[in-house]
Amino acid sequence: MLFALLSASLHEREVATLPFENCSPEDWRNCFQLACKHGVMALAWDALINLPKNLQPEKAIKLTWAAHVERYEQTYLRYCCCIDSLTRFYAQHHIQTMVMKGLAVSTLYPNPSHREGGDIDIFTYSANTDIMSHEEANALADRLMQEQGIEVDIEFYKHSHFFYQGVPIENHKTFLNVKSSQTAS
């Protein structure tokens, strides 16, 4: 069931109806729980609502599902506003911000707000290397957060971690994780 929903959602095509014939409310609850467990609940919803009404789950399950999807959408909007604000703040200090991984990848989805995310991964670098190096800009980005009274965890070699407007942010020190990369022999 879940695979059929995800396939239809991601490929933006009609849902194969065969997997949904004779589905019980328990089957739908299990599908919902599995979708939640794997962070694909909102993607599955996009296909579910396009199933013929007689193949859709009962109203209580649909209402629960819809409420969860709405929370995803609200979180996505909050994350977008947060990164916009942070990017503008850093730009005032000649720091460029590149959004990486989750939030950036979500723009490739049919409905970006339906990709579950946990934190925002960024890479900060100098807007002008005549003023400061990329490494200096990355360190300044963390210092600027500390000057705002935000606690910044800088202990991890790969990235710092802080909360900006209540959203978890990872400021990566490098664009590629070259320290743990291995070459083919």
PDB file of C-alpha atoms in Angstrom:
ATOM      1  CA  MET A   1       0.000   0.000   0.000  1.00  0.00           C
ATOM      2  CA  LEU A   2       2.605   2.516   1.081  1.00  0.00           C
ATOM      3  CA  PHE A   3       4.858   1.811  -1.886  1.00  0.00           C
ATOM      4  CA  ALA A   4       1.951   2.328  -4.293  1.00  0.00           C
ATOM      5  CA  LEU A   5       1.123   5.663  -2.647  1.00  0.00           C
ATOM      6  CA  LEU A   6       4.717   6.864  -2.687  1.00  0.00           C
ATOM      7  CA  SER A   7       5.311   5.779  -6.258  1.00  0.00           C
ATOM      8  CA  ALA A   8       2.236   7.664  -7.437  1.00  0.00           C
ATOM      9  CA  SER A   9       3.109  10.739  -5.386  1.00  0.00           C
ATOM     10  CA  LEU A  10       6.746  11.039  -6.399  1.00  0.00           C
ATOM     11  CA  HIS A  11       6.096  10.283 -10.068  1.00  0.00           C
ATOM     12  CA  GLU A  12       2.944  12.427 -10.128  1.00  0.00           C
ATOM     13  CA  ARG A  13       0.800   9.737 -11.692  1.00  0.00           C
ATOM     14  CA  GLU A  14      -2.410   7.894 -10.893  1.00  0.00           C
ATOM     15  CA  VAL A  15      -2.374   5.503  -7.973  1.00  0.00           C
ATOM     16  CA  ALA A  16      -2.558   1.812  -8.792  1.00  0.00           C
ATOM     17  CA  THR A  17      -5.864   0.837  -7.173  1.00  0.00           C
ATOM     18  CA  LEU A  18      -5.354  -2.928  -6.838  1.00  0.00           C
ATOM     19  CA  PRO A  19      -3.404  -2.712  -3.540  1.00  0.00           C
ATOM     20  CA  PHE A  20      -6.315  -0.817  -1.941  1.00  0.00           C
ATOM     21  CA  GLU A  21      -9.164  -3.165  -2.754  1.00  0.00           C
ATOM     22  CA  ASN A  22     -10.553  -4.783   0.411  1.00  0.00           C
ATOM     23  CA  CYS A  23      -8.326  -2.751   2.768  1.00  0.00           C
ATOM     24  CA  SER A  24      -9.499  -2.727   6.350  1.00  0.00           C
ATOM     25  CA  PRO A  25      -9.241   0.235   8.733  1.00  0.00           C
ATOM     26  CA  GLU A  26      -6.433  -1.714  10.416  1.00  0.00           C
ATOM     27  CA  ASP A  27      -4.563  -1.920   7.092  1.00  0.00           C
ATOM     28  CA  TRP A  28      -4.883   1.857   6.728  1.00  0.00           C
ATOM     29  CA  ARG A  29      -3.741   2.484  10.329  1.00  0.00           C
ATOM     30  CA  ASN A  30      -0.708   0.285   9.690  1.00  0.00           C
ATOM     31  CA  CYS A  31       0.016   2.126   6.444  1.00  0.00           C
ATOM     32  CA  PHE A  32      -0.229   5.471   8.235  1.00  0.00           C
ATOM     33  CA  GLN A  33       2.059   4.312  11.065  1.00  0.00           C
ATOM     34  CA  LEU A  34       4.611   2.945   8.605  1.00  0.00           C
ATOM     35  CA  ALA A  35       4.525   6.188   6.619  1.00  0.00           C
ATOM     36  CA  CYS A  36       5.080   8.197   9.824  1.00  0.00           C
ATOM     37  CA  LYS A  37       7.908   5.907  10.918  1.00  0.00           C
ATOM     38  CA  HIS A  38       9.746   6.502   7.650  1.00  0.00           C
ATOM     39  CA  GLY A  39       9.018  10.226   7.340  1.00  0.00           C
ATOM     40  CA  VAL A  40       6.923   9.892   4.180  1.00  0.00           C
ATOM     41  CA  MET A  41       3.443  10.403   5.602  1.00  0.00           C
ATOM     42  CA  ALA A  42       2.723  13.655   3.736  1.00  0.00           C
ATOM     43  CA  LEU A  43       4.009  12.237   0.448  1.00  0.00           C
ATOM     44  CA  ALA A  44       1.691   9.259   0.836  1.00  0.00           C
ATOM     45  CA  TRP A  45      -1.187  11.645   1.571  1.00  0.00           C
ATOM     46  CA  ASP A  46      -0.721  13.351  -1.798  1.00  0.00           C
ATOM     47  CA  ALA A  47      -1.606  10.086  -3.544  1.00  0.00           C
ATOM     48  CA  LEU A  48      -4.191   8.906  -1.013  1.00  0.00           C
ATOM     49  CA  ILE A  49      -6.458  11.881  -1.682  1.00  0.00           C
ATOM     50  CA  ASN A  50      -6.492  10.969  -5.373  1.00  0.00           C
ATOM     51  CA  LEU A  51      -7.746   7.444  -4.798  1.00  0.00           C
ATOM     52  CA  PRO A  52     -11.389   6.791  -5.664  1.00  0.00           C
ATOM     53  CA  LYS A  53     -13.490   7.613  -2.565  1.00  0.00           C
ATOM     54  CA  ASN A  54     -14.543   3.979  -2.099  1.00  0.00           C
ATOM     55  CA  LEU A  55     -10.869   2.951  -1.751  1.00  0.00           C
ATOM     56  CA  GLN A  56      -9.873   5.680   0.690  1.00  0.00           C
ATOM     57  CA  PRO A  57      -9.645   5.070   4.443  1.00  0.00           C
ATOM     58  CA  GLU A  58     -12.455   5.880   6.833  1.00  0.00           C
ATOM     59  CA  LYS A  59     -13.016   9.490   7.888  1.00  0.00           C
ATOM     60  CA  ALA A  60     -11.273   9.233  11.287  1.00  0.00           C
ATOM     61  CA  ILE A  61      -8.046   7.989   9.697  1.00  0.00           C
ATOM     62  CA  LYS A  62      -8.196  10.642   6.974  1.00  0.00           C
ATOM     63  CA  LEU A  63      -8.722  13.412   9.539  1.00  0.00           C
ATOM     64  CA  THR A  64      -5.750  12.232  11.595  1.00  0.00           C
ATOM     65  CA  TRP A  65      -3.619  11.987   8.470  1.00  0.00           C
ATOM     66  CA  ALA A  66      -4.700  15.440   7.254  1.00  0.00           C
ATOM     67  CA  ALA A  67      -3.875  17.021  10.623  1.00  0.00           C
ATOM     68  CA  HIS A  68      -0.367  15.546  10.513  1.00  0.00           C
ATOM     69  CA  VAL A  69       0.127  16.805   6.951  1.00  0.00           C
ATOM     70  CA  GLU A  70      -0.913  20.285   8.030  1.00  0.00           C
ATOM     71  CA  ARG A  71       1.761  20.206  10.752  1.00  0.00           C
ATOM     72  CA  TYR A  72       4.388  19.246   8.134  1.00  0.00           C
ATOM     73  CA  GLU A  73       3.312  22.199   6.015  1.00  0.00           C
ATOM     74  CA  GLN A  74       3.458  24.618   8.950  1.00  0.00           C
ATOM     75  CA  THR A  75       6.911  23.356   9.924  1.00  0.00           C
ATOM     76  CA  TYR A  76       8.162  23.715   6.354  1.00  0.00           C
ATOM     77  CA  LEU A  77       6.918  27.309   6.196  1.00  0.00           C
ATOM     78  CA  ARG A  78       8.553  28.083   9.547  1.00  0.00           C
ATOM     79  CA  TYR A  79      11.853  26.577   8.322  1.00  0.00           C
ATOM     80  CA  CYS A  80      11.702  28.618   5.094  1.00  0.00           C
ATOM     81  CA  CYS A  81      11.080  31.845   7.029  1.00  0.00           C
ATOM     82  CA  CYS A  82      13.894  30.971   9.425  1.00  0.00           C
ATOM     83  CA  ILE A  83      16.481  30.332   6.711  1.00  0.00           C
ATOM     84  CA  ASP A  84      15.420  33.487   4.874  1.00  0.00           C
ATOM     85  CA  SER A  85      15.935  35.529   8.039  1.00  0.00           C
ATOM     86  CA  LEU A  86      19.272  33.874   8.830  1.00  0.00           C
ATOM     87  CA  THR A  87      20.529  34.319   5.263  1.00  0.00           C
ATOM     88  CA  ARG A  88      19.627  38.018   5.318  1.00  0.00           C
ATOM     89  CA  PHE A  89      21.321  38.450   8.701  1.00  0.00           C
ATOM     90  CA  TYR A  90      24.526  36.789   7.521  1.00  0.00           C
ATOM     91  CA  ALA A  91      24.524  38.776   4.251  1.00  0.00           C
ATOM     92  CA  GLN A  92      24.773  41.990   6.304  1.00  0.00           C
ATOM     93  CA  HIS A  93      28.135  40.643   7.493  1.00  0.00           C
ATOM     94  CA  HIS A  94      29.419  39.588   4.037  1.00  0.00           C
ATOM     95  CA  ILE A  95      28.596  35.941   4.637  1.00  0.00           C
ATOM     96  CA  GLN A  96      26.898  33.826   1.982  1.00  0.00           C
ATOM     97  CA  THR A  97      24.644  30.940   3.004  1.00  0.00           C
ATOM     98  CA  MET A  98      24.096  27.788   0.992  1.00  0.00           C
ATOM     99  CA  VAL A  99      21.256  25.520   2.119  1.00  0.00           C
ATOM    100  CA  MET A 100      22.256  21.872   1.825  1.00  0.00           C
ATOM    101  CA  LYS A 101      20.629  18.464   2.063  1.00  0.00           C
ATOM    102  CA  GLY A 102      17.046  18.203   3.349  1.00  0.00           C
ATOM    103  CA  LEU A 103      15.511  21.622   2.821  1.00  0.00           C
ATOM    104  CA  ALA A 104      17.358  22.086  -0.480  1.00  0.00           C
ATOM    105  CA  VAL A 105      16.396  18.618  -1.725  1.00  0.00           C
ATOM    106  CA  SER A 106      12.750  19.251  -0.840  1.00  0.00           C
ATOM    107  CA  THR A 107      12.521  21.705  -3.739  1.00  0.00           C
ATOM    108  CA  LEU A 108      12.797  18.710  -6.084  1.00  0.00           C
ATOM    109  CA  TYR A 109       9.639  17.124  -4.658  1.00  0.00           C
ATOM    110  CA  PRO A 110       6.223  17.666  -6.265  1.00  0.00           C
ATOM    111  CA  ASN A 111       5.161  19.414  -3.045  1.00  0.00           C
ATOM    112  CA  PRO A 112       8.281  20.604  -1.166  1.00  0.00           C
ATOM    113  CA  SER A 113       6.380  21.103   2.100  1.00  0.00           C
ATOM    114  CA  HIS A 114       5.589  17.389   2.173  1.00  0.00           C
ATOM    115  CA  ARG A 115       9.191  16.287   2.659  1.00  0.00           C
ATOM    116  CA  GLU A 116       9.876  15.706   6.331  1.00  0.00           C
ATOM    117  CA  GLY A 117      12.876  17.531   7.737  1.00  0.00           C
ATOM    118  CA  GLY A 118      14.659  17.632  11.052  1.00  0.00           C
ATOM    119  CA  ASP A 119      17.179  20.440  10.932  1.00  0.00           C
ATOM    120  CA  ILE A 120      18.513  22.910   8.399  1.00  0.00           C
ATOM    121  CA  ASP A 121      21.988  22.204   7.067  1.00  0.00           C
ATOM    122  CA  ILE A 122      23.901  25.219   5.813  1.00  0.00           C
ATOM    123  CA  PHE A 123      27.356  25.983   4.527  1.00  0.00           C
ATOM    124  CA  THR A 124      28.500  29.544   5.187  1.00  0.00           C
ATOM    125  CA  TYR A 125      31.310  31.171   3.247  1.00  0.00           C
ATOM    126  CA  SER A 126      32.718  34.582   2.398  1.00  0.00           C
ATOM    127  CA  ALA A 127      30.824  36.839   0.014  1.00  0.00           C
ATOM    128  CA  ASN A 128      34.122  38.603  -0.691  1.00  0.00           C
ATOM    129  CA  THR A 129      37.449  36.847  -0.127  1.00  0.00           C
ATOM    130  CA  ASP A 130      39.243  40.223  -0.249  1.00  0.00           C
ATOM    131  CA  ILE A 131      37.555  40.981   3.089  1.00  0.00           C
ATOM    132  CA  MET A 132      37.766  37.550   4.738  1.00  0.00           C
ATOM    133  CA  SER A 133      38.449  33.948   3.812  1.00  0.00           C
ATOM    134  CA  HIS A 134      35.738  31.320   3.585  1.00  0.00           C
ATOM    135  CA  GLU A 135      37.011  29.753   6.805  1.00  0.00           C
ATOM    136  CA  GLU A 136      36.898  33.116   8.599  1.00  0.00           C
ATOM    137  CA  ALA A 137      33.352  33.711   7.352  1.00  0.00           C
ATOM    138  CA  ASN A 138      32.246  30.314   8.621  1.00  0.00           C
ATOM    139  CA  ALA A 139      33.734  31.012  12.064  1.00  0.00           C
ATOM    140  CA  LEU A 140      32.226  34.515  12.070  1.00  0.00           C
ATOM    141  CA  ALA A 141      28.796  33.029  11.355  1.00  0.00           C
ATOM    142  CA  ASP A 142      29.025  31.085  14.615  1.00  0.00           C
ATOM    143  CA  ARG A 143      30.384  34.074  16.567  1.00  0.00           C
ATOM    144  CA  LEU A 144      27.527  36.240  15.321  1.00  0.00           C
ATOM    145  CA  MET A 145      25.063  33.728  16.723  1.00  0.00           C
ATOM    146  CA  GLN A 146      26.875  33.746  20.064  1.00  0.00           C
ATOM    147  CA  GLU A 147      26.749  37.560  20.084  1.00  0.00           C
ATOM    148  CA  GLN A 148      22.962  37.244  19.694  1.00  0.00           C
ATOM    149  CA  GLY A 149      22.918  35.185  22.911  1.00  0.00           C
ATOM    150  CA  ILE A 150      22.478  31.916  21.025  1.00  0.00           C
ATOM    151  CA  GLU A 151      24.368  28.911  22.355  1.00  0.00           C
ATOM    152  CA  VAL A 152      26.543  27.402  19.617  1.00  0.00           C
ATOM    153  CA  ASP A 153      28.019  23.916  19.952  1.00  0.00           C
ATOM    154  CA  ILE A 154      31.319  24.038  18.044  1.00  0.00           C
ATOM    155  CA  GLU A 155      32.836  20.792  19.325  1.00  0.00           C
ATOM    156  CA  PHE A 156      32.089  18.585  16.312  1.00  0.00           C
ATOM    157  CA  TYR A 157      34.715  18.719  13.557  1.00  0.00           C
ATOM    158  CA  LYS A 158      32.170  18.639  10.734  1.00  0.00           C
ATOM    159  CA  HIS A 159      29.717  21.363  11.766  1.00  0.00           C
ATOM    160  CA  SER A 160      28.539  23.622  14.540  1.00  0.00           C
ATOM    161  CA  HIS A 161      25.017  23.327  15.887  1.00  0.00           C
ATOM    162  CA  PHE A 162      22.637  25.988  17.199  1.00  0.00           C
ATOM    163  CA  PHE A 163      18.964  26.908  17.339  1.00  0.00           C
ATOM    164  CA  TYR A 164      17.852  29.981  15.412  1.00  0.00           C
ATOM    165  CA  GLN A 165      14.253  31.089  15.941  1.00  0.00           C
ATOM    166  CA  GLY A 166      13.679  27.694  17.549  1.00  0.00           C
ATOM    167  CA  VAL A 167      14.886  25.793  14.473  1.00  0.00           C
ATOM    168  CA  PRO A 168      17.931  23.479  14.702  1.00  0.00           C
ATOM    169  CA  ILE A 169      20.729  24.616  12.372  1.00  0.00           C
ATOM    170  CA  GLU A 170      23.934  22.808  11.414  1.00  0.00           C
ATOM    171  CA  ASN A 171      26.579  25.166  10.016  1.00  0.00           C
ATOM    172  CA  HIS A 172      28.926  22.901   8.069  1.00  0.00           C
ATOM    173  CA  LYS A 173      32.615  23.753   8.069  1.00  0.00           C
ATOM    174  CA  THR A 174      33.171  22.142   4.684  1.00  0.00           C
ATOM    175  CA  PHE A 175      30.960  21.553   1.684  1.00  0.00           C
ATOM    176  CA  LEU A 176      32.215  17.976   1.354  1.00  0.00           C
ATOM    177  CA  ASN A 177      33.123  15.707   4.245  1.00  0.00           C
ATOM    178  CA  VAL A 178      36.715  15.260   3.106  1.00  0.00           C
ATOM    179  CA  LYS A 179      38.013  14.169   6.514  1.00  0.00           C
ATOM    180  CA  SER A 180      36.158  10.853   6.427  1.00  0.00           C
ATOM    181  CA  SER A 181      36.208  10.315   2.656  1.00  0.00           C
ATOM    182  CA  GLN A 182      38.209   7.417   1.329  1.00  0.00           C
ATOM    183  CA  THR A 183      39.660   6.913  -2.095  1.00  0.00           C
ATOM    184  CA  ALA A 184      39.106   3.829  -4.189  1.00  0.00           C
ATOM    185  CA  SER A 185      42.097   1.511  -4.261  1.00  0.00           C
TER     186      SER A 185
END
